Amino acid sequence: MADNDKKLQEKIKSQGELVRKLKADGADKAKVTEEVNKLLELKKQLGDEGSKKFVLKTPKGTRDFAPGQMAIREGVFSKIIACFKRHGAETIDTPVFELKETLTGKYGEDSKLIYDLADQGGELLALRYDLTVPFARYLAMNKVSNIKRYHIAKVYRRDNPAMNRGRYREFYQCDFDIAGQYDLMLPDAECIKIVTEILSSLEIGDFVVKVNHRKLLDGMFAACGVPDDKFRPICSSVDKLDKTFWNDVRCEMVDEKGLDPKAADMIGEYVGFKGGIGQVNELLTDENLKAQKNALEGLEELKLLLTYCELYGVADKVCFDMSLARGLDYYTGVIYEAVLTGSTAQAVAQNTDEPVGVGSVAGGGRYDGLVGMFDSKGKKVPCVGVSIGIERLFSIMEAKAAAAEKKLRTTETEVYVIAAQKGMVEERLKLVSALWEADIKTEQSYKKNTKMLNEFQYCEQNGIPLALIIGQSEIENGVVKLKVMGSREEREVPRASMVEEIRTSLAALRSNGSEG
Amino acid sequence: MADNDKKLQEKIKSQGELVRKLKADGADKAKVTEEVNKLLELKKQLGDEGSKKFVLKTPKGTRDFAPGQMAIREGVFSKIIACFKRHGAETIDTPVFELKETLTGKYGEDSKLIYDLADQGGELLALRYDLTVPFARYLAMNKVSNIKRYHIAKVYRRDNPAMNRGRYREFYQCDFDIAGQYDLMLPDAECIKIVTEILSSLEIGDFVVKVNHRKLLDGMFAACGVPDDKFRPICSSVDKLDKTFWNDVRCEMVDEKGLDPKAADMIGEYVGFKGGIGQVNELLTDENLKAQKNALEGLEELKLLLTYCELYGVADKVCFDMSLARGLDYYTGVIYEAVLTGSTAQAVAQNTDEPVGVGSVAGGGRYDGLVGMFDSKGKKVPCVGVSIGIERLFSIMEAKAAAAEKKLRTTETEVYVIAAQKGMVEERLKLVSALWEADIKTEQSYKKNTKMLNEFQYCEQNGIPLALIIGQSEIENGVVKLKVMGSREEREVPRASMVEEIRTSLAALRSNGSEG
C-alpha cells in the first residue's frame, strides 16, 4: 500500500511537470485540458487511497484551546472586560471578513500578510487583519461620530508563526477605542491609564508604557533631512529597533532605502532619547526640532499627555521613548506600546529565545485620518485606541498556572448525583431534574449501573464539592444523603428540603473559601 | 469625473471581453499576456480615480452588531451558557478555519456552501461550516474519548442569505455535545432536556422538539423498497418536508432521483406518522418495519428516549415525527429539531414570509461515526449533541425588546463626574482615578470645559444613576456633591468617604430595582 502510494505520487509529480511545461510553452488548449484531466484523475486515486491518511492537525499558526486553557483565557478576558466596563465602554461586533477593498491601503508593508478568501463568485473578501480598520469602516458606514467601545475578537495574519513566543496566525485582540472630537490628550491619557490598570490586574510583574508621537517622528525626520517620500519607509525601519540593533537598522536605511548616511546618523542620535517630561522639555530647546512645526506640536502634546498621566497616578509606568515608531501606516498622533520588564517577563523571554526584551503586550495610538478614508466626503472622526496583546499575556498566565500546580476546575458542577445500588436510573433522572429546576449545577453518570467508589473518585478528581446519594432505603424513607466531599461529612436530609440543604452547604463552603 | 469614470468602465468591459475571447480561442500566450496587462492598467486607473468611491458595506450575508444589539445578544448568550454550565459542561475553542480536507466529505449536498480561503502558498484552508466537524477533529487529534463540552462561535455558509428571517452567511452556533461510550439514550435525553431548558428560559412562547431516528428512517426506506445507494439522497428529499409540500418532495424523489413511484407512495404514508410513545408502539406492530433490524432498533431506542423525557418532565414538549430527516450526512442515531409554535413565532413568521412554520431554532442528533473518520485506526467515539440556532432566537428577542420600548443600557457606568465650573480638568482626573481605583464604573467628559446642564442630560440619556459634582467651593471644603439622578436628591459628602457613600447609594438603588 505504502509502495503503491509512493509510485502514485511520483506519477502525479511527473504529470504535474508535464502540464506546467505545456502551459508554459503555450501548447494547444485541448492538449492541455487532456493532460490536466489525467492529473486530476491521478490525484483522485491518491485521495481514495489516502482517505484515512490525511494529516490530523490545525492549520499552520493556529491552535485549539482545551478546557483548562479556556478557563485561564476566560479569567484573563473577564479582567480585561471588567476594566473596559469600568471606563464606561460599550461593545460592538463586526464580521470576521471584510470586502477586500476595505482593507486595501491601510497596512503599508504588512498588507502582504492579509488572508484572502477564494474567489467563489460574488464579492472579493479577506479576513480582518486587525479590529481598528473594521471599527473605522463601522463608524463611517453608520455615521457614528462618537463612541467609546471595546471589541474582543480574533484577527488573522499570514505571518511567520512563532507559537512558543505567543505569535500566531489566528489570535485574539482586545481593543478599546475612543472616537470623537474631544480636547487634546484627554482620551489619549485614558487609554494609557487603561493599559496600566489591565496589566496591573493580571499580576504579571513590572511593565513600562513607552510613548512617542508620529508628528514628532515626522518632524525629526524632516530635521534630519529625510525626504518627505521616505518618511513612512524610514519610520518602518525605526520600528524595528525593539528587535534589531541600531547598526542593522542603519544599514537598512542607507543600503536598502537609499537614505543619506548623514541623515541616518542624525536619526541615530535622536532615537536614543528617552525619559519623562524632563527629556521632552530638553528636546523643546533643540533648535533643529523647534524649526519643525510638526515636531513642536508633537512635543507639546506629549508634555500634556505626561501631565495627565501624572494626575492619573501612572507617571512612573510611562516612558517617553523616541525609538518607538509602530509599524502601521494609519497613526497620526500619540503612539504607545507596553512592554514587560519584570522577572516573569525575563523568565518567559529566556524560555522563548526572544532576542531583546519580550516584545509588546499592548500597543496603540491616535489615528485621526482612518475613518475619513471610508467616508465619501472624507469626513474625519478623530480616534485613539489601544489593543491588548492577549496571546502573550495568556502564555504568561498559563506558565504561572502550571507553576502553581493547583488543579484548575474547568466545570462549575456543584452536586453529583450517585446511586447507592445498581439500576436506579429513574430515581437519578428525577433527582437531577429537580436540581436543575432549582438552578443547581448538577451532573450524574451516563451509565445505567455505577459503582459508588468510582463515583466518589470522579467527584474528587473534578473538584465537585457535594455528592447526593440515593438508594433503596433512602427512597423508602423519603430522604437523600448529602455528602460534603472535602470534609467527608455525610447527613440524611428529607427529599422535600434537599434543595434548601444543598444551598446552605454551598454557601457554607463558599464562605470557607474551600469550594474548589 | 463621473463621465470619465463611465468611459473607463466601458473600456475595461470591452478589454475584459477581448481577453476572455483570446483565452477561449487558445490564442498565443504572449498576446494574451499583453492584453491582460492592458486590462490591469485600466483597472488601476479606475482604482486611483475611484479611491473614495468604493461601496461602504459589510460582505453579503453578514452584519455588524451595534451596542444595543450586543446587549441583547449577550443576554441570550448568558442564559444559554448558564444552562450548559448547569449541566456540567466545559468549553473548548478551535480555529475559525480548518485544513480543507478536514471538511471534505462530511456535509453531503451542502459541501458546495463551504467558504474556501485563497491559495496563497502553503496549506489549503476553508472556513468552518459548523462546530461539529471541528469538534470531532479535536477529539481524534487529542485522543479525547469522553467529554461534555459547549462551544459558542461563528460558522460560515455561502448560502442564499435571508437576513430578515435570521439566515446569514456568518452566524453563531451554540453547541453542546456529549462524547463517550455510555448507556443508550442517557446522553441523548439530556440534550433534549437542555433544549427545553434554554427555550423556556428565553420566554419566546411555546415550542416542540421533534424527534426521529436515522436507523428507523433507513429501515423504513428499506421496507419501502428504496435501493441502498439511494438512502442518503432520498433522506435529503424527506428533509425538505418542513418547507415543501409532499407532492413536490415526491416529484423530486421520482423524477429527479429515479425512485420507483410505489416506493415513494409508501414513504408518503410513513412520513405522516407523528405523536408520542403510543405512535412508536403502533409502528412496532408494523410487519413491514419489524422485518428490518434497523427500524426495530430505532423504534426501541426512541421508546427509551421518550421514557427518559417523561422522567425529565419534558414529554409534553417532545413529539415523535417520522418526517424529520435532518440534512447532514453524519447522523447515525436519534435526530431532533426544535420549532416554535407559539404566538411570538407566528408573528415573526408573518413578518418574514416564511412558507410553513418558522423553521428550526435548535437541532442535533447522534453521530457515532464522525470521530472515527479522523482516527488513523478508525477508532470510534460515540457522540450526541445539539446546536442552538441563535440568530433566529436573537431576531425574536430583538423584536421583543423593540416592542417593549424600554431603553436598553449599553454601558454599566455607575457614576459620572461633573465639574461645576469650567476648567477643572485636574480635579476631575483625580476624582475619576480614585473611583476607578475603588472599582466603581466611572465616566467623565473628554472636554476641558463642560456645561453642567449638558452633563446631567448625558447621565439621563445613558441611564447613569449617580453624578458626582466638584466645584471650587467643594474643593475648598474638602467635599463633593453626590446626586441621585432618578430622585434628583443631592447631598454633600466628605471627599474621604465618597467611595463609601457611592457604594451605599448604589446598593440602595439596586435593592429598589430602579438602577436602570
mmCIF file of C-alpha atoms in Angstrom, chain A residues 46-303:
data_model
loop_
_atom_site.group_PDB
_atom_site.id
_atom_site.type_symbol
_atom_site.label_atom_id
_atom_site.label_comp_id
_atom_site.label_asym_id
_atom_site.label_seq_id
_atom_site.Cartn_x
_atom_site.Cartn_y
_atom_site.Cartn_z
ATOM 1 C CA LEU A 46 -4.443 9.272 -4.211
ATOM 2 C CA GLY A 47 -7.410 10.820 -2.449
ATOM 3 C CA ASP A 48 -9.242 7.479 -2.413
ATOM 4 C CA GLU A 49 -6.274 5.504 -1.219
ATOM 5 C CA GLY A 50 -5.178 8.146 1.233
ATOM 6 C CA SER A 51 -8.596 8.857 2.693
ATOM 7 C CA LYS A 52 -7.555 7.694 6.152
ATOM 8 C CA LYS A 53 -4.107 9.193 5.829
ATOM 9 C CA PHE A 54 -4.585 12.929 5.830
ATOM 10 C CA VAL A 55 -2.647 14.946 8.356
ATOM 11 C CA LEU A 56 -4.631 15.420 11.536
ATOM 12 C CA LYS A 57 -3.752 18.948 12.579
ATOM 13 C CA THR A 58 -4.947 22.516 12.869
ATOM 14 C CA PRO A 59 -3.760 24.923 10.160
ATOM 15 C CA LYS A 60 -0.243 26.333 10.486
ATOM 16 C CA GLY A 61 -0.011 29.026 13.141
ATOM 17 C CA THR A 62 -3.321 28.122 14.805
ATOM 18 C CA ARG A 63 -4.265 26.004 17.799
ATOM 19 C CA ASP A 64 -7.146 24.511 19.718
ATOM 20 C CA PHE A 65 -7.927 25.566 23.254
ATOM 21 C CA ALA A 66 -8.570 22.703 25.663
ATOM 22 C CA PRO A 67 -10.915 23.246 28.628
ATOM 23 C CA GLY A 68 -8.027 24.027 31.012
ATOM 24 C CA GLN A 69 -6.685 26.686 28.650
ATOM 25 C CA MET A 70 -10.157 28.089 28.166
ATOM 26 C CA ALA A 71 -10.540 28.513 31.933
ATOM 27 C CA ILE A 72 -7.346 30.604 32.021
ATOM 28 C CA ARG A 73 -8.302 32.527 28.895
ATOM 29 C CA GLU A 74 -11.724 33.376 30.253
ATOM 30 C CA GLY A 75 -10.155 34.556 33.502
ATOM 31 C CA VAL A 76 -7.924 36.958 31.558
ATOM 32 C CA PHE A 77 -10.835 38.156 29.398
ATOM 33 C CA SER A 78 -13.051 38.808 32.376
ATOM 34 C CA LYS A 79 -10.419 41.039 33.990
ATOM 35 C CA ILE A 80 -9.940 42.966 30.752
ATOM 36 C CA ILE A 81 -13.670 43.352 30.135
ATOM 37 C CA ALA A 82 -14.178 44.483 33.744
ATOM 38 C CA CYS A 83 -11.658 47.265 33.123
ATOM 39 C CA PHE A 84 -13.265 48.340 29.836
ATOM 40 C CA LYS A 85 -16.679 48.446 31.526
ATOM 41 C CA ARG A 86 -15.261 50.362 34.484
ATOM 42 C CA HIS A 87 -14.364 53.039 31.942
ATOM 43 C CA GLY A 88 -17.873 53.096 30.524
ATOM 44 C CA ALA A 89 -17.242 51.298 27.235
ATOM 45 C CA GLU A 90 -19.914 49.678 25.055
ATOM 46 C CA THR A 91 -19.115 46.761 22.778
ATOM 47 C CA ILE A 92 -19.746 46.093 19.071
ATOM 48 C CA ASP A 93 -19.064 43.221 16.714
ATOM 49 C CA THR A 94 -18.134 43.108 13.029
ATOM 50 C CA PRO A 95 -17.844 40.202 10.557
ATOM 51 C CA VAL A 96 -14.652 38.141 10.523
ATOM 52 C CA PHE A 97 -14.133 39.040 6.863
ATOM 53 C CA GLU A 98 -14.440 42.367 5.070
ATOM 54 C CA LEU A 99 -14.601 43.359 1.431
ATOM 55 C CA LYS A 100 -11.012 43.117 0.203
ATOM 56 C CA GLU A 101 -11.026 46.802 -0.790
ATOM 57 C CA THR A 102 -11.925 47.824 2.776
ATOM 58 C CA LEU A 103 -8.524 46.546 3.917
ATOM 59 C CA THR A 104 -6.543 47.757 0.896
ATOM 60 C CA GLY A 105 -4.047 50.550 1.508
ATOM 61 C CA LYS A 106 -4.325 50.575 5.298
ATOM 62 C CA TYR A 107 -1.403 48.481 6.493
ATOM 63 C CA GLY A 108 1.652 49.563 4.476
ATOM 64 C CA GLU A 109 4.334 46.875 4.239
ATOM 65 C CA ASP A 110 2.183 44.435 6.249
ATOM 66 C CA SER A 111 -0.547 44.171 3.587
ATOM 67 C CA LYS A 112 1.105 41.049 2.199
ATOM 68 C CA LEU A 113 0.108 39.241 5.397
ATOM 69 C CA ILE A 114 -3.631 39.554 4.740
ATOM 70 C CA TYR A 115 -5.567 36.287 4.246
ATOM 71 C CA ASP A 116 -7.713 36.419 1.111
ATOM 72 C CA LEU A 117 -10.783 34.260 0.613
ATOM 73 C CA ALA A 118 -11.028 32.261 -2.612
ATOM 74 C CA ASP A 119 -12.996 33.870 -5.422
ATOM 75 C CA GLN A 120 -16.052 31.604 -5.475
ATOM 76 C CA GLY A 121 -18.167 34.126 -7.348
ATOM 77 C CA GLY A 122 -19.537 37.321 -5.835
ATOM 78 C CA GLU A 123 -17.542 39.717 -3.709
ATOM 79 C CA LEU A 124 -13.792 39.566 -3.109
ATOM 80 C CA LEU A 125 -13.239 39.081 0.614
ATOM 81 C CA ALA A 126 -10.364 38.995 3.080
ATOM 82 C CA LEU A 127 -10.082 38.052 6.755
ATOM 83 C CA ARG A 128 -9.715 41.031 9.067
ATOM 84 C CA TYR A 129 -6.115 41.904 9.897
ATOM 85 C CA ASP A 130 -6.969 43.918 12.992
ATOM 86 C CA LEU A 131 -10.046 45.368 14.675
ATOM 87 C CA THR A 132 -9.158 49.003 14.011
ATOM 88 C CA VAL A 133 -9.885 49.163 10.279
ATOM 89 C CA PRO A 134 -13.259 47.364 10.668
ATOM 90 C CA PHE A 135 -14.037 49.805 13.507
ATOM 91 C CA ALA A 136 -13.285 52.774 11.264
ATOM 92 C CA ARG A 137 -15.412 51.225 8.495
ATOM 93 C CA TYR A 138 -18.224 50.740 11.040
ATOM 94 C CA LEU A 139 -18.073 54.376 12.163
ATOM 95 C CA ALA A 140 -18.127 55.733 8.595
ATOM 96 C CA MET A 141 -20.847 53.344 7.433
ATOM 97 C CA ASN A 142 -23.143 54.049 10.375
ATOM 98 C CA LYS A 143 -22.256 57.737 10.601
ATOM 99 C CA VAL A 144 -21.221 57.355 14.239
ATOM 100 C CA SER A 145 -19.209 60.400 15.275
ATOM 101 C CA ASN A 146 -18.529 59.494 18.861
ATOM 102 C CA ILE A 147 -18.373 56.244 20.758
ATOM 103 C CA LYS A 148 -16.245 54.548 23.373
ATOM 104 C CA ARG A 149 -16.242 50.876 22.527
ATOM 105 C CA TYR A 150 -14.362 47.673 23.170
ATOM 106 C CA HIS A 151 -14.162 44.744 20.806
ATOM 107 C CA ILE A 152 -12.673 41.366 21.643
ATOM 108 C CA ALA A 153 -12.305 39.105 18.626
ATOM 109 C CA LYS A 154 -9.897 37.080 16.546
ATOM 110 C CA VAL A 155 -7.766 38.610 13.794
ATOM 111 C CA TYR A 156 -5.693 36.913 11.078
ATOM 112 C CA ARG A 157 -2.146 37.444 9.793
ATOM 113 C CA ARG A 158 -0.170 35.216 7.421
ATOM 114 C CA ASP A 159 2.907 35.929 9.479
ATOM 115 C CA ASN A 160 5.743 33.555 10.215
ATOM 116 C CA PRO A 161 4.320 31.933 13.336
ATOM 117 C CA ALA A 162 6.430 31.646 16.498
ATOM 118 C CA MET A 163 3.918 29.910 18.708
ATOM 119 C CA ASN A 164 6.246 29.422 21.664
ATOM 120 C CA ARG A 165 6.594 33.201 21.784
ATOM 121 C CA GLY A 166 2.855 33.690 21.587
ATOM 122 C CA ARG A 167 2.884 34.690 17.896
ATOM 123 C CA TYR A 168 0.054 33.031 15.966
ATOM 124 C CA ARG A 169 -1.689 33.407 12.623
ATOM 125 C CA GLU A 170 -5.070 33.443 14.364
ATOM 126 C CA PHE A 171 -5.114 35.406 17.571
ATOM 127 C CA TYR A 172 -7.348 37.481 19.781
ATOM 128 C CA GLN A 173 -7.172 41.223 20.015
ATOM 129 C CA CYS A 174 -8.811 43.150 22.837
ATOM 130 C CA ASP A 175 -9.345 46.656 21.571
ATOM 131 C CA PHE A 176 -10.580 49.757 23.355
ATOM 132 C CA ASP A 177 -11.047 52.932 21.326
ATOM 133 C CA ILE A 178 -12.442 56.405 21.883
ATOM 134 C CA ALA A 179 -13.834 58.119 18.786
ATOM 135 C CA GLY A 180 -14.942 61.736 18.808
ATOM 136 C CA GLN A 181 -13.881 65.348 18.523
ATOM 137 C CA TYR A 182 -12.521 65.952 22.032
ATOM 138 C CA ASP A 183 -9.923 68.049 23.789
ATOM 139 C CA LEU A 184 -6.236 67.298 23.392
ATOM 140 C CA MET A 185 -4.836 64.256 25.171
ATOM 141 C CA LEU A 186 -7.857 63.558 27.415
ATOM 142 C CA PRO A 187 -8.908 60.349 25.594
ATOM 143 C CA ASP A 188 -5.259 59.505 24.854
ATOM 144 C CA ALA A 189 -4.325 59.596 28.541
ATOM 145 C CA GLU A 190 -7.288 57.382 29.459
ATOM 146 C CA CYS A 191 -6.097 54.714 27.016
ATOM 147 C CA ILE A 192 -2.742 54.644 28.778
ATOM 148 C CA LYS A 193 -4.479 54.542 32.151
ATOM 149 C CA ILE A 194 -6.452 51.520 30.944
ATOM 150 C CA VAL A 195 -3.319 49.682 29.838
ATOM 151 C CA THR A 196 -1.769 50.181 33.273
ATOM 152 C CA GLU A 197 -4.947 49.027 35.039
ATOM 153 C CA ILE A 198 -5.171 45.862 32.963
ATOM 154 C CA LEU A 199 -1.510 44.900 33.219
ATOM 155 C CA SER A 200 -1.560 45.546 36.984
ATOM 156 C CA SER A 201 -4.699 43.469 37.496
ATOM 157 C CA LEU A 202 -3.136 40.479 35.739
ATOM 158 C CA GLU A 203 -0.219 40.428 38.202
ATOM 159 C CA ILE A 204 2.456 39.645 35.645
ATOM 160 C CA GLY A 205 5.159 41.853 37.143
ATOM 161 C CA ASP A 206 6.604 45.219 36.201
ATOM 162 C CA PHE A 207 5.969 46.891 32.893
ATOM 163 C CA VAL A 208 6.523 50.193 31.178
ATOM 164 C CA VAL A 209 4.358 52.013 28.639
ATOM 165 C CA LYS A 210 6.598 53.673 26.045
ATOM 166 C CA VAL A 211 5.095 56.739 24.403
ATOM 167 C CA ASN A 212 6.053 58.756 21.346
ATOM 168 C CA HIS A 213 4.292 60.883 18.738
ATOM 169 C CA ARG A 214 4.048 60.455 14.959
ATOM 170 C CA LYS A 215 4.255 64.214 14.410
ATOM 171 C CA LEU A 216 7.429 64.365 16.468
ATOM 172 C CA LEU A 217 8.884 61.500 14.430
ATOM 173 C CA ASP A 218 7.970 63.172 11.142
ATOM 174 C CA GLY A 219 9.359 66.499 12.373
ATOM 175 C CA MET A 220 12.537 64.758 13.474
ATOM 176 C CA PHE A 221 12.883 63.034 10.073
ATOM 177 C CA ALA A 222 12.480 66.415 8.372
ATOM 178 C CA ALA A 223 15.036 67.963 10.728
ATOM 179 C CA CYS A 224 17.475 65.166 9.831
ATOM 180 C CA GLY A 225 16.999 65.777 6.123
ATOM 181 C CA VAL A 226 14.915 62.728 5.247
ATOM 182 C CA PRO A 227 12.971 63.445 2.029
ATOM 183 C CA ASP A 228 9.163 63.550 2.506
ATOM 184 C CA ASP A 229 8.501 60.425 0.448
ATOM 185 C CA LYS A 230 10.851 58.394 2.670
ATOM 186 C CA PHE A 231 9.090 59.241 5.989
ATOM 187 C CA ARG A 232 6.994 56.074 6.133
ATOM 188 C CA PRO A 233 9.708 53.637 4.944
ATOM 189 C CA ILE A 234 12.235 55.148 7.372
ATOM 190 C CA CYS A 235 9.617 55.033 10.116
ATOM 191 C CA SER A 236 9.216 51.296 9.385
ATOM 192 C CA SER A 237 12.947 50.865 9.858
ATOM 193 C CA VAL A 238 12.920 52.734 13.190
ATOM 194 C CA ASP A 239 10.051 50.444 14.253
ATOM 195 C CA LYS A 240 12.463 47.502 14.135
ATOM 196 C CA LEU A 241 14.695 48.994 16.853
ATOM 197 C CA ASP A 242 12.983 46.972 19.605
ATOM 198 C CA LYS A 243 14.166 43.755 17.978
ATOM 199 C CA THR A 244 17.234 44.832 15.975
ATOM 200 C CA PHE A 245 20.469 46.648 16.822
ATOM 201 C CA TRP A 246 20.911 50.206 15.565
ATOM 202 C CA ASN A 247 23.722 49.241 13.187
ATOM 203 C CA ASP A 248 21.461 46.846 11.315
ATOM 204 C CA VAL A 249 18.629 49.372 11.205
ATOM 205 C CA ARG A 250 21.081 51.995 9.901
ATOM 206 C CA CYS A 251 22.187 49.579 7.173
ATOM 207 C CA GLU A 252 18.579 49.065 6.103
ATOM 208 C CA MET A 253 18.022 52.827 5.931
ATOM 209 C CA VAL A 254 21.166 53.576 3.954
ATOM 210 C CA ASP A 255 21.689 50.500 1.789
ATOM 211 C CA GLU A 256 18.145 49.341 1.158
ATOM 212 C CA LYS A 257 16.173 52.536 1.390
ATOM 213 C CA GLY A 258 18.814 54.869 -0.035
ATOM 214 C CA LEU A 259 18.971 57.318 2.866
ATOM 215 C CA ASP A 260 21.878 59.766 3.112
ATOM 216 C CA PRO A 261 24.249 58.297 5.776
ATOM 217 C CA LYS A 262 24.422 61.698 7.487
ATOM 218 C CA ALA A 263 20.651 61.761 7.906
ATOM 219 C CA ALA A 264 20.791 58.223 9.292
ATOM 220 C CA ASP A 265 23.420 59.225 11.848
ATOM 221 C CA MET A 266 21.337 62.179 12.986
ATOM 222 C CA ILE A 267 18.344 59.878 13.401
ATOM 223 C CA GLY A 268 20.609 57.576 15.395
ATOM 224 C CA GLU A 269 21.235 60.403 17.860
ATOM 225 C CA TYR A 270 17.569 61.269 18.306
ATOM 226 C CA VAL A 271 16.233 57.737 18.732
ATOM 227 C CA GLY A 272 18.431 57.338 21.797
ATOM 228 C CA PHE A 273 16.276 59.875 23.684
ATOM 229 C CA LYS A 274 14.085 58.500 26.435
ATOM 230 C CA GLY A 275 12.759 59.564 29.822
ATOM 231 C CA GLY A 276 9.970 61.739 31.212
ATOM 232 C CA ILE A 277 8.776 65.320 30.970
ATOM 233 C CA GLY A 278 12.387 66.449 31.569
ATOM 234 C CA GLN A 279 13.521 64.866 28.292
ATOM 235 C CA VAL A 280 10.552 66.312 26.422
ATOM 236 C CA ASN A 281 11.498 69.767 27.753
ATOM 237 C CA GLU A 282 15.092 69.182 26.716
ATOM 238 C CA LEU A 283 14.032 68.436 23.126
ATOM 239 C CA LEU A 284 11.852 71.563 23.189
ATOM 240 C CA THR A 285 15.128 73.540 23.357
ATOM 241 C CA ASP A 286 16.605 71.724 20.319
ATOM 242 C CA GLU A 287 16.875 74.366 17.579
ATOM 243 C CA ASN A 288 16.714 71.825 14.754
ATOM 244 C CA LEU A 289 13.481 70.293 16.028
ATOM 245 C CA LYS A 290 11.906 73.597 17.038
ATOM 246 C CA ALA A 291 12.163 74.727 13.440
ATOM 247 C CA GLN A 292 9.751 71.915 12.510
ATOM 248 C CA LYS A 293 6.102 72.767 13.277
ATOM 249 C CA ASN A 294 5.225 69.061 13.454
ATOM 250 C CA ALA A 295 7.934 68.299 15.987
ATOM 251 C CA LEU A 296 6.915 71.213 18.162
ATOM 252 C CA GLU A 297 3.260 70.145 18.191
ATOM 253 C CA GLY A 298 4.220 66.582 18.965
ATOM 254 C CA LEU A 299 6.400 67.636 21.885
ATOM 255 C CA GLU A 300 3.738 69.953 23.336
ATOM 256 C CA GLU A 301 1.143 67.180 23.134
ATOM 257 C CA LEU A 302 3.484 64.673 24.754
ATOM 258 C CA LYS A 303 4.084 67.148 27.574
#
